[in-house]
mmCIF file of C-alpha atoms and ligand atoms in Angstrom:
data_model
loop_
_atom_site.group_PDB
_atom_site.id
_atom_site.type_symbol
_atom_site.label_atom_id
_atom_site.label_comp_id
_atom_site.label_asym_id
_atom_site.label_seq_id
_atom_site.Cartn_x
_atom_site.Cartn_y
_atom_site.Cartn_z
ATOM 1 C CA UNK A 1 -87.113 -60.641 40.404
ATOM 2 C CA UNK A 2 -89.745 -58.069 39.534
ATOM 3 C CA UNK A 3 -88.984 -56.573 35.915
ATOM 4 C CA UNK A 4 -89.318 -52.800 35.808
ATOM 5 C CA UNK A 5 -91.263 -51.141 32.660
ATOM 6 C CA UNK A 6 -89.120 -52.475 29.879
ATOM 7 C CA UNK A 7 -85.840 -53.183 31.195
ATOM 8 C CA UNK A 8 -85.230 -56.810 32.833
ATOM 9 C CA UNK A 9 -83.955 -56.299 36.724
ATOM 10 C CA UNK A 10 -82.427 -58.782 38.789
ATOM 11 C CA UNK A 11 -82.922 -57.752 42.236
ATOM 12 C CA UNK A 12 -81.704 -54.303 42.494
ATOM 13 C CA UNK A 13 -79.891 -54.750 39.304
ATOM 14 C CA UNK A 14 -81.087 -53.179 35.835
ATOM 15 C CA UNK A 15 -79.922 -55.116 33.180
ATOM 16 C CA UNK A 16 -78.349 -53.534 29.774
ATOM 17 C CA UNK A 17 -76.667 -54.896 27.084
ATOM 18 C CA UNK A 18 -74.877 -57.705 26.501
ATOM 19 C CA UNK A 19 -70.781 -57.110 27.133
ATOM 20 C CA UNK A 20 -69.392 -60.609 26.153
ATOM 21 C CA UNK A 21 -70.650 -64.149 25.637
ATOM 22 C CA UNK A 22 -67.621 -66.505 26.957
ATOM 23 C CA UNK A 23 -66.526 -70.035 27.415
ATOM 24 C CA UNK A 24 -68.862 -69.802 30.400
ATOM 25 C CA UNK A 25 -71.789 -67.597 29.889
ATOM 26 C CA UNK A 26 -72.897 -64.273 29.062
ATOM 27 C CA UNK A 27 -71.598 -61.016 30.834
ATOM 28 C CA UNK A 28 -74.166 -58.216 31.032
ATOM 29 C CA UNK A 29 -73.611 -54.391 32.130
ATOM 30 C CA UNK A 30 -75.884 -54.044 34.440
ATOM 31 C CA UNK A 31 -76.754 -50.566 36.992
ATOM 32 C CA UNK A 32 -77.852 -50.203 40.656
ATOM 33 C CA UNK A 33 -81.392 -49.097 40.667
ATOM 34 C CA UNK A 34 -80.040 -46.493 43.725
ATOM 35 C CA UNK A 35 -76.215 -45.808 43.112
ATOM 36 C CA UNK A 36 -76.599 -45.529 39.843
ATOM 37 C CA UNK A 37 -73.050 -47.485 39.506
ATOM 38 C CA UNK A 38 -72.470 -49.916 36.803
ATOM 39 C CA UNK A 39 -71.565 -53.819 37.318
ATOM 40 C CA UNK A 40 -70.862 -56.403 34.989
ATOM 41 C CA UNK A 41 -73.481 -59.352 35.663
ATOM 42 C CA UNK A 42 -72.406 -63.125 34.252
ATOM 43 C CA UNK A 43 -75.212 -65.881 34.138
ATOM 44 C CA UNK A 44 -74.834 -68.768 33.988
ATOM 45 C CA UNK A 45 -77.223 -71.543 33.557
ATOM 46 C CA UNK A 46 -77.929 -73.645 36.660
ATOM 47 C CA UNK A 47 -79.106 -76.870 35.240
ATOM 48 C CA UNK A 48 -76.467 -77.673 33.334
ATOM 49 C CA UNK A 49 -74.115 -76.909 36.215
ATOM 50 C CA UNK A 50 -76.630 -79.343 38.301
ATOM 51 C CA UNK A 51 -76.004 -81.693 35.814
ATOM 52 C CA UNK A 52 -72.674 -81.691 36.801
ATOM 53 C CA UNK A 53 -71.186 -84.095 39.826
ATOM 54 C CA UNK A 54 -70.207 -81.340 43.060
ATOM 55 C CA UNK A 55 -67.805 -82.275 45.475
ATOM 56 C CA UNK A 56 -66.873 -80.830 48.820
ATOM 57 C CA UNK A 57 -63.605 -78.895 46.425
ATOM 58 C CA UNK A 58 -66.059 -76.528 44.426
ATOM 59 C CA UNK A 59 -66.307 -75.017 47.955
ATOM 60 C CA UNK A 60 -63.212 -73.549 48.693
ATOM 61 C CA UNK A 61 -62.947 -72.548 44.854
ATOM 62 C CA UNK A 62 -66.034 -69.926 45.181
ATOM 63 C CA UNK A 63 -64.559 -68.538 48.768
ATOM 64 C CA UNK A 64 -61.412 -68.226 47.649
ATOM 65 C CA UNK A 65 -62.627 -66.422 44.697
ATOM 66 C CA UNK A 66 -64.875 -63.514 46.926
ATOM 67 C CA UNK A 67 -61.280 -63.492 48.870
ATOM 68 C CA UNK A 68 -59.640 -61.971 46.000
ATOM 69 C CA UNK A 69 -59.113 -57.933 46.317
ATOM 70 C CA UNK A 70 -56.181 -56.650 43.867
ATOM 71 C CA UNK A 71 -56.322 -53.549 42.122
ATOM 72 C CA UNK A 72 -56.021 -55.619 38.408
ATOM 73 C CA UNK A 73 -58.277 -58.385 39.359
ATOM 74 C CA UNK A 74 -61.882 -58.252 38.589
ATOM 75 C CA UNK A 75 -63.831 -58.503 41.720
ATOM 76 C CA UNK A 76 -66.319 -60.613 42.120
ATOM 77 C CA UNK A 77 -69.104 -59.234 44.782
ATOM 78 C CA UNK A 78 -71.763 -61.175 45.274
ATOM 79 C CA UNK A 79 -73.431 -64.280 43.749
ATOM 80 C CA UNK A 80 -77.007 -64.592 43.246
ATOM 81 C CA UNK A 81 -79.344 -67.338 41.901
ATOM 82 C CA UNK A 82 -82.929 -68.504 39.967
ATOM 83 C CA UNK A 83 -84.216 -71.175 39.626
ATOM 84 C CA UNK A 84 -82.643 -71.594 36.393
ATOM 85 C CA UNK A 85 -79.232 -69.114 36.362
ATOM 86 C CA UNK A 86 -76.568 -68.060 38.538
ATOM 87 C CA UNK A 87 -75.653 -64.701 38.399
ATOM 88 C CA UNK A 88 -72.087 -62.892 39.770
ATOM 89 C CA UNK A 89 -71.810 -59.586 40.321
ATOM 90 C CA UNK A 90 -68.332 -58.572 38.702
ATOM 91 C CA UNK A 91 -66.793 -55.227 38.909
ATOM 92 C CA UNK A 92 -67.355 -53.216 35.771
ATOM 93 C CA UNK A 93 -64.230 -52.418 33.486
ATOM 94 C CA UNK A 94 -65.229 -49.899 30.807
ATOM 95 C CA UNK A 95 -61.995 -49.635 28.973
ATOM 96 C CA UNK A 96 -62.429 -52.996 26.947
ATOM 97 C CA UNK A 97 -60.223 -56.243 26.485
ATOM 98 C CA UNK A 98 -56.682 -56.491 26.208
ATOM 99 C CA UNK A 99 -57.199 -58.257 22.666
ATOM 100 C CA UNK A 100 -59.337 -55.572 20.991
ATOM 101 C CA UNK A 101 -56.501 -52.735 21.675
ATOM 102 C CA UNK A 102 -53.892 -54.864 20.184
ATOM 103 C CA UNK A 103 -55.995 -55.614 16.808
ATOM 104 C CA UNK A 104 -57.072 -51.717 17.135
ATOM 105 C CA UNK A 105 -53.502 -50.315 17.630
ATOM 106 C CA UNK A 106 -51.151 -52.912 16.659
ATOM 107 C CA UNK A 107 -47.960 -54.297 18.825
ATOM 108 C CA UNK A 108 -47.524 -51.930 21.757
ATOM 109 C CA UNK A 109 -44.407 -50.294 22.807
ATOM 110 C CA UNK A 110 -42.456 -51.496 24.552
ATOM 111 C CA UNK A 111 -42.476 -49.805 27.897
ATOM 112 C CA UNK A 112 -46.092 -49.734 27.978
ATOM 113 C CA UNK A 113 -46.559 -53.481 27.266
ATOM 114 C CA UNK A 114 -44.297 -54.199 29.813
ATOM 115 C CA UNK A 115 -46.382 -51.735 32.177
ATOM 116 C CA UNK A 116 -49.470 -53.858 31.279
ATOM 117 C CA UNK A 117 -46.940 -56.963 31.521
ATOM 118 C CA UNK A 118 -45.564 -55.544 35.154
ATOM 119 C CA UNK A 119 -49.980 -55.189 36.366
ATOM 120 C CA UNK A 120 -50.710 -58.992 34.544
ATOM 121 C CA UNK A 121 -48.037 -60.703 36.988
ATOM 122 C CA UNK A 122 -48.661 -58.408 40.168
ATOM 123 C CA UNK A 123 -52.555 -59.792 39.644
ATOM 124 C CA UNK A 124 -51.475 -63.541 38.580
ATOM 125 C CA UNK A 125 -49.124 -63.825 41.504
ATOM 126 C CA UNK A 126 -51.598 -62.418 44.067
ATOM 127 C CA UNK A 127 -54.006 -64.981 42.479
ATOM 128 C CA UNK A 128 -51.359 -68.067 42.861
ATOM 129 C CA UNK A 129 -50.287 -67.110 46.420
ATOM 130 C CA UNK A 130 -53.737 -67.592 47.403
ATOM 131 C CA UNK A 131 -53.594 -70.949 45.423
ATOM 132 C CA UNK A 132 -55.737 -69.855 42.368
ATOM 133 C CA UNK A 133 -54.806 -70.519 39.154
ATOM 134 C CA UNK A 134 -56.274 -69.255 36.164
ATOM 135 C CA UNK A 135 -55.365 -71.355 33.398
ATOM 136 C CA UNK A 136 -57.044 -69.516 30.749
ATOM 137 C CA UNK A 137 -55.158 -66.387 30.672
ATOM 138 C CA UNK A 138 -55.468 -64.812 27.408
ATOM 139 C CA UNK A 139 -56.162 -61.245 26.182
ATOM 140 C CA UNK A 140 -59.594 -61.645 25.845
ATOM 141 C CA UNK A 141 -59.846 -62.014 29.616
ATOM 142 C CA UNK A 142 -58.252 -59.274 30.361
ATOM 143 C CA UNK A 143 -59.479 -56.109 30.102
ATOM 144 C CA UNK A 144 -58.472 -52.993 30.397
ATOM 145 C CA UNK A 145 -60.017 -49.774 32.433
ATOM 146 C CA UNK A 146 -60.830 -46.119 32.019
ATOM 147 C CA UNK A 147 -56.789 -45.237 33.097
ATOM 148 C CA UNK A 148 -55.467 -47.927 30.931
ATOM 149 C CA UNK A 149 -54.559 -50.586 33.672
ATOM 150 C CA UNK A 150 -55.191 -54.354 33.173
ATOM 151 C CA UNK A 151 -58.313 -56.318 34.953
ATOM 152 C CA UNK A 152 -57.692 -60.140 34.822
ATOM 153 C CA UNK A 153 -61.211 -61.496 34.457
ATOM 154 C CA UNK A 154 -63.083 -64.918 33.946
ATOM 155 C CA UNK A 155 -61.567 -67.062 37.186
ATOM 156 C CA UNK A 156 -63.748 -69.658 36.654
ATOM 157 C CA UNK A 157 -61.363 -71.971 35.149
ATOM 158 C CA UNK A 158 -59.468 -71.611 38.026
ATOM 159 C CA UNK A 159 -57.867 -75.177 39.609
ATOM 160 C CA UNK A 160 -57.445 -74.654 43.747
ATOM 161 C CA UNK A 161 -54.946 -76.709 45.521
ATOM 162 C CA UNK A 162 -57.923 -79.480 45.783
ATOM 163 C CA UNK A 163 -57.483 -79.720 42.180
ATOM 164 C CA UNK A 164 -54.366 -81.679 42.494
ATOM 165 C CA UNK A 165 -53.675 -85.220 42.754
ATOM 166 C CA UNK A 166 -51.265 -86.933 45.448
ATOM 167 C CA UNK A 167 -48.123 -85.694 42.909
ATOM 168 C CA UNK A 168 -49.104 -82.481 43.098
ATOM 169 C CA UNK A 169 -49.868 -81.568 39.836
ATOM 170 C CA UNK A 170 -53.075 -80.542 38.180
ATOM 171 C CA UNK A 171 -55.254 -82.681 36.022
ATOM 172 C CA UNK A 172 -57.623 -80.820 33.978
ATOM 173 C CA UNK A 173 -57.158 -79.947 30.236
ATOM 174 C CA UNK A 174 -59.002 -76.309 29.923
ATOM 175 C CA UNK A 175 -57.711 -73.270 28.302
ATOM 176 C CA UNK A 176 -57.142 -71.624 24.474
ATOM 177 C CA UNK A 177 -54.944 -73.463 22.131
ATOM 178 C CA UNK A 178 -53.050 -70.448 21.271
ATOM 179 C CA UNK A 179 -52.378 -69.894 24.302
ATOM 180 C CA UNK A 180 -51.980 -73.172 26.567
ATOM 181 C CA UNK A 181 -48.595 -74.516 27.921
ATOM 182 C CA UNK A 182 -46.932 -78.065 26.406
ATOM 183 C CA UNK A 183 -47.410 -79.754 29.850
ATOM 184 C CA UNK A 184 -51.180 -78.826 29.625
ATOM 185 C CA UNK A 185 -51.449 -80.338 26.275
ATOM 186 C CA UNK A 186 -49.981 -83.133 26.994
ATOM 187 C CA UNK A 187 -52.330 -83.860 30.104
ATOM 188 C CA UNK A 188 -49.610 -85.520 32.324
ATOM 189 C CA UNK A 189 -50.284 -83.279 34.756
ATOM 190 C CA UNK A 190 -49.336 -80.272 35.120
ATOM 191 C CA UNK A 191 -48.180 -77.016 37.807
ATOM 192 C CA UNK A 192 -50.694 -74.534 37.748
ATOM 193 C CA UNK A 193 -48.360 -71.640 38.375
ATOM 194 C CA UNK A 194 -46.010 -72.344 35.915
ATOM 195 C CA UNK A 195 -48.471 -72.867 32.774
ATOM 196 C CA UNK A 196 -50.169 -69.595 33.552
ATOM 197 C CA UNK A 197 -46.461 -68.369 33.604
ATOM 198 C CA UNK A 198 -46.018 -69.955 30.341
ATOM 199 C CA UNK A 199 -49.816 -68.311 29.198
ATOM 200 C CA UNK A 200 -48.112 -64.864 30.258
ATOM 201 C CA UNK A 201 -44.914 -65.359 28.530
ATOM 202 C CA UNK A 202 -47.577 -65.518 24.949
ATOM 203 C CA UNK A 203 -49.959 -62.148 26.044
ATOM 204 C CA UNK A 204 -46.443 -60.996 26.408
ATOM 205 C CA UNK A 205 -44.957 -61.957 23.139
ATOM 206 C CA UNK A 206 -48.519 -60.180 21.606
ATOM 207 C CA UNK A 207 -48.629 -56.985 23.052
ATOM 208 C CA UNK A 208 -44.934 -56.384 21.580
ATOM 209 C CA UNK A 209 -45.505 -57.798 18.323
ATOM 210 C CA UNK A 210 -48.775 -57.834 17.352
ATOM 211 C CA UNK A 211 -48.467 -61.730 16.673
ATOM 212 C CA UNK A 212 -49.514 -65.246 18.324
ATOM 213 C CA UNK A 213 -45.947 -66.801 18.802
ATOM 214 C CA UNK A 214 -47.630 -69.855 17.802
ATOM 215 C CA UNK A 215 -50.192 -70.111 15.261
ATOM 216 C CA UNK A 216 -51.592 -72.598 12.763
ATOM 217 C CA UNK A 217 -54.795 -73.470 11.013
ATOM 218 C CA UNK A 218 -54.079 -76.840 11.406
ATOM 219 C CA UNK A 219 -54.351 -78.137 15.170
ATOM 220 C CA UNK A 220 -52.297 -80.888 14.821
ATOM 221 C CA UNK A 221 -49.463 -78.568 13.747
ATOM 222 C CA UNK A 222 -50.612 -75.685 16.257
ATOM 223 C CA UNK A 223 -49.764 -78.355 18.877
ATOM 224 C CA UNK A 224 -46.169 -79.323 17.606
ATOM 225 C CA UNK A 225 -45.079 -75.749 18.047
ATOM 226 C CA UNK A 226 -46.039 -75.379 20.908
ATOM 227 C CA UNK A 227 -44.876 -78.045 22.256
ATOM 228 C CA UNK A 228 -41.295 -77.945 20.202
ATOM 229 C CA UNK A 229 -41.328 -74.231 21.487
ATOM 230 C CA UNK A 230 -41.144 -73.341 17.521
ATOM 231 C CA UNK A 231 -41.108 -69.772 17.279
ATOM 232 C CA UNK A 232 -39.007 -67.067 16.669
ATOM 233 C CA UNK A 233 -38.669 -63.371 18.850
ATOM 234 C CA UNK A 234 -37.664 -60.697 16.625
ATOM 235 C CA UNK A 235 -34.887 -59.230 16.341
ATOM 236 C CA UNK A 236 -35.700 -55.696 16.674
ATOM 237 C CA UNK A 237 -36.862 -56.325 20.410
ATOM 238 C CA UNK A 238 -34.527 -55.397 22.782
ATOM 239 C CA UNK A 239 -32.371 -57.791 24.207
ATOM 240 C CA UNK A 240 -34.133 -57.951 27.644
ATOM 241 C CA UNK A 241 -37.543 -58.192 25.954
ATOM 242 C CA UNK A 242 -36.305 -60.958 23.695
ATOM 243 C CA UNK A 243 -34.293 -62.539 26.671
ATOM 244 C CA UNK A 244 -37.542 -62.850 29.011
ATOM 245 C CA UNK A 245 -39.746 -64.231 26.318
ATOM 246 C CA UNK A 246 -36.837 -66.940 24.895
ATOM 247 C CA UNK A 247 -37.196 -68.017 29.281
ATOM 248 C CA UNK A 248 -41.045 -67.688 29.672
ATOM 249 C CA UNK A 249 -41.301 -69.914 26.594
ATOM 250 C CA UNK A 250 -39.541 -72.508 27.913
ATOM 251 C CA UNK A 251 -41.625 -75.832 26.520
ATOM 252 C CA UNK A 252 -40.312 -77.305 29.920
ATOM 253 C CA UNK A 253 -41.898 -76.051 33.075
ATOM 254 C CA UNK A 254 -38.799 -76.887 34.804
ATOM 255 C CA UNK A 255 -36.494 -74.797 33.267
ATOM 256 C CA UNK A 256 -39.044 -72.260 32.568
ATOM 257 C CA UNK A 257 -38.884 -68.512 34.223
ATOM 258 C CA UNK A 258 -41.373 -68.909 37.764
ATOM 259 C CA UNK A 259 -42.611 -66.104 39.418
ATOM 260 C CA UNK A 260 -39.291 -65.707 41.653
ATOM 261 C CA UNK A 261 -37.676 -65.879 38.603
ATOM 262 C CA UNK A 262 -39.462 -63.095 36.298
ATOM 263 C CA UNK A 263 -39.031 -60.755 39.796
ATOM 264 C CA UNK A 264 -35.455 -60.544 39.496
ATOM 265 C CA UNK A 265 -35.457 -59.991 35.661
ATOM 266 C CA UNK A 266 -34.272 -56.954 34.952
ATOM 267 C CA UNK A 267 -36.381 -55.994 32.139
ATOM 268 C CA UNK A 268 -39.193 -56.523 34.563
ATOM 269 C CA UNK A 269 -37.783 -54.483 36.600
ATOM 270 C CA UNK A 270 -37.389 -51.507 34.857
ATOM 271 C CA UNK A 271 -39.274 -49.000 36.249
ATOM 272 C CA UNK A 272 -41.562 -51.302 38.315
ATOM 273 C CA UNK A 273 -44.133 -50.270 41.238
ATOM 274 C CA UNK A 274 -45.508 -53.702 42.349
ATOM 275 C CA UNK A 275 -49.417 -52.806 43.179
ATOM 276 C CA UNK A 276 -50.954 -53.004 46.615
ATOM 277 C CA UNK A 277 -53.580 -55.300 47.214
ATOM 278 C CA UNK A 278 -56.880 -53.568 48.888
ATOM 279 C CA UNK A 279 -57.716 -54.145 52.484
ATOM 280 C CA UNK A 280 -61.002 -55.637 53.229
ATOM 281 C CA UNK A 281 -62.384 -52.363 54.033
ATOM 282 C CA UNK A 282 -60.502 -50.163 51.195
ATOM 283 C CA UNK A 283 -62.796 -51.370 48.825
ATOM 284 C CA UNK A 284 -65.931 -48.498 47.254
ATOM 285 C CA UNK A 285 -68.565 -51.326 46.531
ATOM 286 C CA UNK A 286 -71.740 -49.167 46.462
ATOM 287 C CA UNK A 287 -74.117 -51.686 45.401
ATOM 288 C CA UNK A 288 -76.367 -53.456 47.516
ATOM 289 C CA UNK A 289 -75.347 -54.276 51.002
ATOM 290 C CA UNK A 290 -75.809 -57.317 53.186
ATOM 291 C CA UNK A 291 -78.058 -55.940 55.689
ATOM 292 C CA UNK A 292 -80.051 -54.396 52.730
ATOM 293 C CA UNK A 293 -80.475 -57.922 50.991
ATOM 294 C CA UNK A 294 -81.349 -59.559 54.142
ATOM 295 C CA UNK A 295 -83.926 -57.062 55.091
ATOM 296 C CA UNK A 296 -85.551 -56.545 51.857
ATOM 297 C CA UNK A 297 -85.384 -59.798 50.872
ATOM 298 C CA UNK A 298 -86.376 -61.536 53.382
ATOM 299 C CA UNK A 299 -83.131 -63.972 52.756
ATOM 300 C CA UNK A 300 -83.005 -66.877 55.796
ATOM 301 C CA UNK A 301 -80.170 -66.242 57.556
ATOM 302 C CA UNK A 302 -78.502 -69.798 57.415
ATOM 303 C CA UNK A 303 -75.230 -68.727 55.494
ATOM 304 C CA UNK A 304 -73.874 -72.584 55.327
ATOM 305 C CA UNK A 305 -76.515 -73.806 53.271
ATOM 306 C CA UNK A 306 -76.725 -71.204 51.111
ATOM 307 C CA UNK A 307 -73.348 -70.522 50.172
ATOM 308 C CA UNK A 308 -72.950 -74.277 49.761
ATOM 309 C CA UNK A 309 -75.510 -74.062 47.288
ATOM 310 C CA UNK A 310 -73.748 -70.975 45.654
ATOM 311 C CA UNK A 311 -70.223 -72.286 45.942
ATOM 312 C CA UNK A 312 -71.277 -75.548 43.969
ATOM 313 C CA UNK A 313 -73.116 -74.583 41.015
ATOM 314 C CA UNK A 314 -70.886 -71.726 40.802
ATOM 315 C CA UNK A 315 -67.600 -74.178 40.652
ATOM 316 C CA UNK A 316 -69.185 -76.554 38.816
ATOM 317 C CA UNK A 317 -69.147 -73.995 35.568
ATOM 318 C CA UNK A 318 -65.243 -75.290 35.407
ATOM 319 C CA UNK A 319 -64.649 -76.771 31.412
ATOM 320 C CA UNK A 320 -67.559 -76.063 30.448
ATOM 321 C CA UNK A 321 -69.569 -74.270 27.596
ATOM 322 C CA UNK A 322 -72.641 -72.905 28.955
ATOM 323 C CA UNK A 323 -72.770 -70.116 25.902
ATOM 324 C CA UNK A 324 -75.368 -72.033 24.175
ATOM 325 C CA UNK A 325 -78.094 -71.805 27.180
ATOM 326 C CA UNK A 326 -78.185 -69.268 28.095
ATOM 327 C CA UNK A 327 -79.645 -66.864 24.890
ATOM 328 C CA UNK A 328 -82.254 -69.164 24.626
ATOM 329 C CA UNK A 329 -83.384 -68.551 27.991
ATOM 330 C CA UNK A 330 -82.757 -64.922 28.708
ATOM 331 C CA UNK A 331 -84.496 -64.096 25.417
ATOM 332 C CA UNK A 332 -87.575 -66.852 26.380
ATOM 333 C CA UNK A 333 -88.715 -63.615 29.225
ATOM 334 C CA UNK A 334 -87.689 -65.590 32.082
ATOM 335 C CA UNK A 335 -87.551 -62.551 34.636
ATOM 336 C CA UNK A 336 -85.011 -63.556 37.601
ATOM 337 C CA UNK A 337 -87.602 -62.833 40.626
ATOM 338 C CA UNK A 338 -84.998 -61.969 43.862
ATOM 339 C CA UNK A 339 -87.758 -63.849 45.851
ATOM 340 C CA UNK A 340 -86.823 -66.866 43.810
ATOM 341 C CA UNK A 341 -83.180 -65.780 44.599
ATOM 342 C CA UNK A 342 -83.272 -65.853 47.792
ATOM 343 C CA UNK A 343 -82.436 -69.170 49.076
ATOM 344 C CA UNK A 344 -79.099 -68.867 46.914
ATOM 345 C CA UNK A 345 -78.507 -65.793 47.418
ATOM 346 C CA UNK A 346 -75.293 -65.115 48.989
ATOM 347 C CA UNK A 347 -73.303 -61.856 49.665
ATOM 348 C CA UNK A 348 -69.547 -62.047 49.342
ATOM 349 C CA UNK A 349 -68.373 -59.237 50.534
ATOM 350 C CA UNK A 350 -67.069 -59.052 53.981
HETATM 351 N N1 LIG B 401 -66.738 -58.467 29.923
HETATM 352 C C1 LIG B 401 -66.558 -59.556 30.678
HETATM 353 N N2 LIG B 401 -66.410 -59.222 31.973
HETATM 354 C C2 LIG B 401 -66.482 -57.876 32.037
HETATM 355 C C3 LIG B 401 -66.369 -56.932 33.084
HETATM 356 N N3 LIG B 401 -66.180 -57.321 34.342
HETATM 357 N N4 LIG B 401 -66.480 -55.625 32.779
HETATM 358 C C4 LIG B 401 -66.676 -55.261 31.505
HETATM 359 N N5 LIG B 401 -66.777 -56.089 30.475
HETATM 360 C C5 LIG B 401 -66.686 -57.397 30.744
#
């Protein structure tokens, strides 16, 4: 990619400053050279996602992901790549995470935490209907926007249905202590929909109180609570609040609140408007567009190669930490050419 004067560009993309450095990479604001509008670039390194064994799975995992359109889901637009990163074009939320309005303002009321509470399931539903599980919800990852609604961000821990073995059950230990589900930690396998239920039920038990439900310097200890369910609701909740967090932290998955479940709750319910996922043409992308790419770029039009290309490396960032590469390399002046893009390049929207 050619670097303008100064600022590092990735295709039509200027680079700016650095939003977050995750689990998984390094999220950048980034603006379209001619809309002007803002996106939210991650990179991740390629190499050590090479490194990594890809199976035919990772596929479905990446077009599943360009599938998902939900007003609080972060949407993922296209994926690019260099010889040495990946980038994904993500949907820019400008209001911040989750996490840094709790420290800010404390515990939340409690109407609007269940508001945010009401937008977190309507996403993580949509997301599990289409067989994607997140399994590290947390507030960090989601993020709030200009209006004060909820963005669920960072799928790429997400498990797919290939995920799971013959008993139906996932097999992968990934998420934040704080906030990961007994039947995660004890790696026997595990139902996607119900730990992120169980991850809920904690971002839950923060916004109203301003406190983990389970916290503990020492890990050892950390992980008895959890999986003893050792915690306590107070008392000054109301009685629905405290009766739908005693049932979403339910240290057994089988007697724990689903998704059908937490619908017919009635403190859920309370003044509820479930939100309506976007069409595939409702949706005000102004970035680049596929015909653009193609043209301009010069990008061979053989889509199975390169969104097999795309759809490994991108799934193979699941479990791991790629923090670490990539500062050295952005700050080493590597400047993504979009000629070297181009035979990753893929465009996900339809
Ligand atoms: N940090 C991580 N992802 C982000 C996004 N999509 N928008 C804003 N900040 C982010």
């Amino acid at each position: 990619m050619a670097a303008s004067e100064g600022a590092m560009r990735m295709g039509k993309y200027e680079m700016g400053r650095t939003l977050g450095e995750g689990h998984f990479g390094k999220v950048r604001l980034a603006r379209h050279a001619d809309t002007g509008r803002a996106f939210a670039i991650k990179i991740l390194d390629r190499q050590r996602i090479l490194a990594m064994k890809i199976d035919e799975q990772i596929k479905t995992e990446i077009a599943t992901l360009k599938l998902l359109k939900h007003p609080n889901v972060v949407r993922l637009y296209e994926v690019a790549a260099s010889k040495t990163k990946i980038y994904m074009v993500l949907e820019y939320v400008n209001g911040g995470e989750l996490f840094e309005k709790i420290a800010l303002k404390g515990k939340l009321p409690e109407k609007e935490g269940r508001k945010l509470f009401q937008q977190l399931m309507d996403a993580v539903s949509y997301c599990h209907e289409r067989g994607v599980y997140h399994r590290d919800l947390k507030p960090e990852n989601v993020l709030v926007d200009a209006k004060g609604n909820i963005k669920v961000s960072d799928f790429g821990l997400s498990a797919l249905p290939q995920h799971q073995r013959k008993d139906g059950l996932l097999h992968t230990t990934c998420g934040s202590p704080n906030y990961i589900a007994p039947e995660v930690l004890l790696n026997k396998g595990y139902d996607g929909s119900m730990s992120d239920v169980w991850s809920c039920g904690v971002i839950l038990y923060v916004m109203l109180t301003g406190n983990l439900p389970f916290d503990d310097e020492n890990m050892v200890v950390l992980y008895q609570k959890i999986l003893k369910g050792d915690y306590r609701i107070p008392k000054w909740l109301s009685p629905g609040a405290q009766d739908i967090l005693r049932k979403l932290l339910d240290p057994n998955p089988i007697t724990r609140l689903g998704m059908d479940g937490l619908r017919e709750h009635d403190w859920f319910n309370q003044s509820y408007t479930p939100a309506v996922p976007f069409d595939d043409d409702d949706d005000n992308y102004v970035g680049d567009d596929n015909s653009h790419m193609t043209k301009h770029n010069g990008i061979p039009d053989n889509p199975a190669i390169n969104q097999m290309n795309a759809f490994q490396l991108i799934g193979m960032s699941s479990c791991l930490d790629l923090s670490g590469f990539f500062e050295k390399e952005m700050s080493q002046k590597e400047k993504p050419d979009l000629h070297q893009t181009i035979p990753l390049l893929i465009y996900l929207r339809r």
